[in-house]
PDB file of C-alpha atoms in Angstrom:
ATOM      1  CA  MET X  29    -102.003 -79.525 -35.943  1.00 43.00           C
ATOM      2  CA  THR X  30    -103.496 -78.528 -39.442  1.00 42.00           C
ATOM      3  CA  GLU X  31    -105.422 -75.351 -41.032  1.00 42.00           C
ATOM      4  CA  PRO X  32    -102.855 -73.874 -43.256  1.00 42.00           C
ATOM      5  CA  HIS X  33    -102.812 -70.434 -44.000  1.00 42.00           C
ATOM      6  CA  GLY X  34    -105.367 -70.077 -46.722  1.00 42.00           C
ATOM      7  CA  GLY X  35    -106.053 -66.701 -49.694  1.00 43.00           C
ATOM      8  CA  LEU X  36    -107.036 -63.880 -47.599  1.00 45.00           C
ATOM      9  CA  PRO X  37    -105.106 -62.600 -44.592  1.00 53.00           C
ATOM     10  CA  ASP X  38    -107.981 -63.974 -41.823  1.00 73.00           C
ATOM     11  CA  ASP X  39    -108.672 -66.639 -44.142  1.00 87.00           C
ATOM     12  CA  VAL X  40    -107.912 -70.412 -43.184  1.00 90.00           C
ATOM     13  CA  ILE X  41    -107.921 -73.145 -45.338  1.00 90.00           C
ATOM     14  CA  VAL X  42    -109.553 -76.093 -44.245  1.00 93.00           C
ATOM     15  CA  GLY X  43    -110.098 -78.337 -47.302  1.00 94.00           C
ATOM     16  CA  ARG X  44    -109.552 -78.186 -51.227  1.00 95.00           C
ATOM     17  CA  VAL X  45    -112.940 -79.632 -53.351  1.00 97.00           C
ATOM     18  CA  ALA X  46    -111.585 -82.389 -54.422  1.00 97.00           C
ATOM     19  CA  SER X  47    -114.947 -83.297 -57.458  1.00 97.00           C
ATOM     20  CA  ALA X  48    -118.868 -83.186 -57.471  1.00 97.00           C
ATOM     21  CA  HIS X  49    -120.432 -85.310 -55.998  1.00 97.00           C
ATOM     22  CA  GLY X  50    -124.046 -87.072 -57.644  1.00 92.00           C
ATOM     23  CA  VAL X  51    -125.697 -84.520 -60.249  1.00 93.00           C
ATOM     24  CA  SER X  52    -127.478 -82.057 -57.335  1.00 94.00           C
ATOM     25  CA  GLY X  53    -124.301 -80.714 -56.296  1.00 96.00           C
ATOM     26  CA  GLY X  54    -122.511 -82.010 -54.014  1.00 97.00           C
ATOM     27  CA  ILE X  55    -118.938 -81.723 -54.193  1.00 98.00           C
ATOM     28  CA  ARG X  56    -116.295 -83.987 -51.797  1.00 97.00           C
ATOM     29  CA  VAL X  57    -114.007 -82.290 -49.846  1.00 97.00           C
ATOM     30  CA  ASN X  58    -110.373 -83.096 -49.404  1.00 95.00           C
ATOM     31  CA  VAL X  59    -110.103 -82.720 -45.401  1.00 93.00           C
ATOM     32  CA  LEU X  60    -107.560 -80.383 -44.069  1.00 88.00           C
ATOM     33  CA  SER X  61    -108.372 -79.790 -40.685  1.00 87.00           C
ATOM     34  CA  ASP X  62    -108.287 -81.498 -37.021  1.00 83.00           C
ATOM     35  CA  VAL X  63    -111.059 -79.692 -35.617  1.00 86.00           C
ATOM     36  CA  PRO X  64    -114.152 -81.493 -34.623  1.00 83.00           C
ATOM     37  CA  HIS X  65    -117.437 -80.408 -36.214  1.00 92.00           C
ATOM     38  CA  ARG X  66    -115.713 -78.209 -38.752  1.00 94.00           C
ATOM     39  CA  PHE X  67    -117.881 -79.721 -41.330  1.00 96.00           C
ATOM     40  CA  ASP X  68    -121.376 -80.904 -39.791  1.00 96.00           C
ATOM     41  CA  PRO X  69    -124.534 -79.104 -40.880  1.00 97.00           C
ATOM     42  CA  GLY X  70    -124.652 -75.304 -40.237  1.00 96.00           C
ATOM     43  CA  GLN X  71    -121.613 -74.301 -40.278  1.00 95.00           C
ATOM     44  CA  ILE X  72    -120.099 -72.109 -42.457  1.00 95.00           C
ATOM     45  CA  LEU X  73    -117.651 -71.973 -45.089  1.00 96.00           C
ATOM     46  CA  HIS X  74    -115.949 -69.593 -47.716  1.00 95.00           C
ATOM     47  CA  VAL X  75    -115.793 -71.203 -51.454  1.00 95.00           C
ATOM     48  CA  GLY X  76    -115.179 -69.967 -54.371  1.00 86.00           C
ATOM     49  CA  GLY X  77    -115.419 -66.399 -52.911  1.00 85.00           C
ATOM     50  CA  ARG X  78    -118.667 -66.839 -51.503  1.00 93.00           C
ATOM     51  CA  SER X  79    -120.274 -67.975 -47.861  1.00 94.00           C
ATOM     52  CA  HIS X  80    -122.296 -71.215 -48.101  1.00 96.00           C
ATOM     53  CA  SER X  81    -123.920 -72.814 -45.210  1.00 97.00           C
ATOM     54  CA  ILE X  82    -123.354 -76.569 -45.118  1.00 97.00           C
ATOM     55  CA  THR X  83    -126.889 -78.197 -45.453  1.00 97.00           C
ATOM     56  CA  HIS X  84    -125.695 -81.976 -45.437  1.00 97.00           C
ATOM     57  CA  SER X  85    -122.651 -83.437 -44.589  1.00 97.00           C
ATOM     58  CA  SER X  86    -121.275 -87.253 -44.921  1.00 96.00           C
ATOM     59  CA  PRO X  87    -118.129 -88.458 -44.489  1.00 93.00           C
ATOM     60  CA  ALA X  88    -115.758 -90.351 -46.727  1.00 93.00           C
ATOM     61  CA  PRO X  89    -113.017 -92.584 -47.465  1.00 91.00           C
ATOM     62  CA  ASN X  90    -109.397 -91.075 -47.727  1.00 89.00           C
ATOM     63  CA  GLY X  91    -109.894 -87.904 -45.488  1.00 87.00           C
ATOM     64  CA  LEU X  92    -112.880 -86.416 -47.974  1.00 95.00           C
ATOM     65  CA  VAL X  93    -116.019 -85.652 -46.724  1.00 97.00           C
ATOM     66  CA  ILE X  94    -119.442 -85.102 -48.382  1.00 97.00           C
ATOM     67  CA  LEU X  95    -121.052 -81.661 -48.601  1.00 98.00           C
ATOM     68  CA  GLN X  96    -123.910 -80.027 -49.608  1.00 97.00           C
ATOM     69  CA  LEU X  97    -123.305 -76.342 -49.410  1.00 97.00           C
ATOM     70  CA  GLN X  98    -126.455 -73.865 -49.789  1.00 96.00           C
ATOM     71  CA  GLY X  99    -126.987 -72.129 -53.281  1.00 94.00           C
ATOM     72  CA  VAL X 100    -124.422 -74.777 -54.929  1.00 96.00           C
ATOM     73  CA  ASP X 101    -127.570 -76.581 -56.123  1.00 94.00           C
ATOM     74  CA  SER X 102    -126.392 -78.052 -59.840  1.00 96.00           C
ATOM     75  CA  VAL X 103    -123.705 -80.126 -61.020  1.00 96.00           C
ATOM     76  CA  ASP X 104    -122.376 -78.058 -63.346  1.00 96.00           C
ATOM     77  CA  ALA X 105    -121.989 -75.358 -59.832  1.00 96.00           C
ATOM     78  CA  ALA X 106    -120.504 -78.053 -57.826  1.00 97.00           C
ATOM     79  CA  LYS X 107    -117.473 -78.656 -61.041  1.00 96.00           C
ATOM     80  CA  GLY X 108    -116.852 -75.429 -61.227  1.00 96.00           C
ATOM     81  CA  LEU X 109    -115.902 -75.081 -57.264  1.00 97.00           C
ATOM     82  CA  VAL X 110    -113.520 -78.532 -58.162  1.00 97.00           C
ATOM     83  CA  GLY X 111    -110.215 -77.587 -57.269  1.00 96.00           C
ATOM     84  CA  GLN X 112    -111.387 -74.490 -54.575  1.00 96.00           C
ATOM     85  CA  PRO X 113    -109.985 -73.814 -51.249  1.00 95.00           C
ATOM     86  CA  VAL X 114    -112.271 -74.341 -48.506  1.00 96.00           C
ATOM     87  CA  THR X 115    -112.123 -71.640 -45.758  1.00 95.00           C
ATOM     88  CA  VAL X 116    -112.881 -70.016 -42.073  1.00 94.00           C
ATOM     89  CA  PRO X 117    -112.091 -67.117 -40.287  1.00 91.00           C
ATOM     90  CA  GLN X 118    -109.092 -67.086 -38.441  1.00 87.00           C
ATOM     91  CA  SER X 119    -111.148 -66.396 -35.902  1.00 86.00           C
ATOM     92  CA  SER X 120    -113.586 -69.462 -35.867  1.00 86.00           C
ATOM     93  CA  VAL X 121    -110.466 -71.830 -35.421  1.00 86.00           C
ATOM     94  CA  PRO X 122    -109.943 -72.435 -31.406  1.00 88.00           C
ATOM     95  CA  PRO X 123    -106.793 -71.705 -30.140  1.00 87.00           C
ATOM     96  CA  PRO X 124    -104.334 -74.995 -30.110  1.00 86.00           C
ATOM     97  CA  ARG X 125    -103.553 -77.107 -26.957  1.00 87.00           C
ATOM     98  CA  GLU X 126    -100.379 -74.950 -25.022  1.00 87.00           C
ATOM     99  CA  GLY X 127     -96.959 -76.029 -27.061  1.00 85.00           C
ATOM    100  CA  GLU X 128     -98.547 -76.454 -30.277  1.00 87.00           C
ATOM    101  CA  TYR X 129     -99.293 -74.396 -33.204  1.00 90.00           C
ATOM    102  CA  TYR X 130    -101.315 -74.654 -36.661  1.00 87.00           C
ATOM    103  CA  HIS X 131     -99.363 -75.035 -39.565  1.00 87.00           C
ATOM    104  CA  PHE X 132    -100.300 -71.445 -40.659  1.00 86.00           C
ATOM    105  CA  GLN X 133     -99.399 -69.567 -37.325  1.00 90.00           C
ATOM    106  CA  LEU X 134     -95.742 -71.534 -38.395  1.00 93.00           C
ATOM    107  CA  LEU X 135     -95.687 -70.105 -42.137  1.00 92.00           C
ATOM    108  CA  GLY X 136     -93.279 -67.471 -42.655  1.00 94.00           C
ATOM    109  CA  LEU X 137     -91.618 -66.801 -39.213  1.00 96.00           C
ATOM    110  CA  ARG X 138     -87.724 -66.476 -39.578  1.00 97.00           C
ATOM    111  CA  VAL X 139     -85.849 -69.432 -38.602  1.00 97.00           C
ATOM    112  CA  LEU X 140     -82.863 -68.548 -36.311  1.00 96.00           C
ATOM    113  CA  THR X 141     -80.405 -70.368 -34.772  1.00 95.00           C
ATOM    114  CA  GLU X 142     -79.967 -70.377 -30.537  1.00 94.00           C
ATOM    115  CA  GLU X 143     -76.818 -68.369 -31.775  1.00 94.00           C
ATOM    116  CA  GLY X 144     -78.861 -65.751 -33.674  1.00 93.00           C
ATOM    117  CA  GLU X 145     -78.161 -66.532 -37.031  1.00 93.00           C
ATOM    118  CA  CYS X 146     -80.971 -66.008 -39.314  1.00 95.00           C
ATOM    119  CA  LEU X 147     -81.358 -69.560 -41.884  1.00 95.00           C
ATOM    120  CA  GLY X 148     -84.239 -68.009 -43.762  1.00 96.00           C
ATOM    121  CA  ARG X 149     -88.271 -68.594 -43.467  1.00 97.00           C
ATOM    122  CA  LEU X 150     -89.823 -71.192 -42.385  1.00 97.00           C
ATOM    123  CA  ARG X 151     -91.821 -72.152 -46.374  1.00 95.00           C
ATOM    124  CA  GLU X 152     -93.520 -75.581 -46.064  1.00 94.00           C
ATOM    125  CA  ILE X 153     -94.422 -78.589 -43.604  1.00 92.00           C
ATOM    126  CA  LEU X 154     -93.970 -82.092 -44.380  1.00 91.00           C
ATOM    127  CA  GLU X 155     -96.243 -83.608 -42.684  1.00 85.00           C
ATOM    128  CA  THR X 156     -93.948 -87.758 -42.247  1.00 85.00           C
ATOM    129  CA  GLY X 157     -94.917 -90.833 -40.237  1.00 79.00           C
ATOM    130  CA  SER X 158     -93.107 -89.749 -37.482  1.00 86.00           C
ATOM    131  CA  ASN X 159     -92.828 -85.779 -36.737  1.00 91.00           C
ATOM    132  CA  ASP X 160     -93.150 -82.832 -39.404  1.00 92.00           C
ATOM    133  CA  VAL X 161     -90.304 -81.847 -40.925  1.00 94.00           C
ATOM    134  CA  TYR X 162     -89.669 -77.609 -41.884  1.00 96.00           C
ATOM    135  CA  VAL X 163     -88.697 -76.495 -44.793  1.00 96.00           C
ATOM    136  CA  VAL X 164     -86.694 -73.193 -43.720  1.00 96.00           C
ATOM    137  CA  SER X 165     -85.529 -71.025 -47.616  1.00 95.00           C
ATOM    138  CA  GLY X 166     -82.661 -68.578 -46.758  1.00 92.00           C
ATOM    139  CA  GLU X 167     -80.157 -66.944 -48.505  1.00 91.00           C
ATOM    140  CA  SER X 168     -77.549 -70.021 -47.817  1.00 86.00           C
ATOM    141  CA  GLY X 169     -80.257 -72.101 -49.738  1.00 91.00           C
ATOM    142  CA  GLU X 170     -82.604 -75.035 -47.627  1.00 94.00           C
ATOM    143  CA  VAL X 171     -82.539 -76.514 -45.002  1.00 93.00           C
ATOM    144  CA  LEU X 172     -84.741 -79.217 -43.288  1.00 93.00           C
ATOM    145  CA  VAL X 173     -85.538 -78.852 -40.103  1.00 94.00           C
ATOM    146  CA  PRO X 174     -87.201 -81.628 -38.007  1.00 94.00           C
ATOM    147  CA  ALA X 175     -89.926 -80.639 -35.845  1.00 94.00           C
ATOM    148  CA  LEU X 176     -88.125 -81.973 -32.347  1.00 93.00           C
ATOM    149  CA  THR X 177     -88.207 -80.775 -28.864  1.00 91.00           C
ATOM    150  CA  ASP X 178     -84.905 -80.829 -28.752  1.00 92.00           C
ATOM    151  CA  VAL X 179     -84.954 -79.091 -31.838  1.00 94.00           C
ATOM    152  CA  ILE X 180     -87.221 -76.124 -31.850  1.00 95.00           C
ATOM    153  CA  LEU X 181     -86.704 -74.655 -28.865  1.00 96.00           C
ATOM    154  CA  GLU X 182     -88.655 -71.622 -28.863  1.00 95.00           C
ATOM    155  CA  VAL X 183     -91.442 -70.097 -30.910  1.00 96.00           C
ATOM    156  CA  ARG X 184     -92.345 -66.306 -30.525  1.00 94.00           C
ATOM    157  CA  LEU X 185     -95.171 -65.941 -33.260  1.00 92.00           C
ATOM    158  CA  ASP X 186     -95.284 -62.409 -31.510  1.00 91.00           C
ATOM    159  CA  GLU X 187     -91.819 -61.712 -32.890  1.00 94.00           C
ATOM    160  CA  GLY X 188     -92.299 -63.572 -35.970  1.00 95.00           C
ATOM    161  CA  CYS X 189     -89.567 -65.743 -35.503  1.00 96.00           C
ATOM    162  CA  MET X 190     -89.159 -69.296 -33.980  1.00 97.00           C
ATOM    163  CA  VAL X 191     -85.359 -70.580 -32.435  1.00 97.00           C
ATOM    164  CA  VAL X 192     -83.784 -74.244 -32.771  1.00 96.00           C
ATOM    165  CA  LYS X 193     -80.576 -75.688 -32.275  1.00 94.00           C
ATOM    166  CA  LEU X 194     -79.080 -77.233 -35.591  1.00 87.00           C
ATOM    167  CA  LEU X 195     -78.258 -80.784 -35.014  1.00 79.00           C
ATOM    168  CA  GLU X 196     -75.172 -82.097 -36.716  1.00 76.00           C
ATOM    169  CA  GLY X 197     -75.552 -82.978 -40.891  1.00 68.00           C
ATOM    170  CA  LEU X 198     -78.763 -80.494 -40.944  1.00 64.00           C
ATOM    171  CA  ARG X 199     -77.048 -78.247 -43.140  1.00 65.00           C
TER     172      ARG X 199
END
């Protein structure tokens, strides 16, 4: 599941402004959320340090959505938002299904082997066609850990760690 961690401690990035759209302040947003209705009219988003209500929304090709935000009513205002993250409060993110985690919950976790060795912290998540790959950075360098059920033994969010079984050749 997506929704990586945002800039503020309690914000979660759900998109990024890609470009201005039209002459009345519309924006194209790269969608980074799989939460249904996230970009429906009436929803509140944080962009450019301000809260905005969505007044109009329409899907666009290639994982984009075109939004009109209350208070963004000119091309110049829309251009000023290009590159900005689009965030929501973490409290508005629905809980993931059992056994699933949002990226923002996993990023930064300590990664331990089943023997208790600390490999480092989960710094990046690569989304591949078949499964995610966790990039773990530590004193010994970088380790790529496939997000597979026989590799990821435990995720203990309350302890800030993940326990993994390293397969042959992963180091």
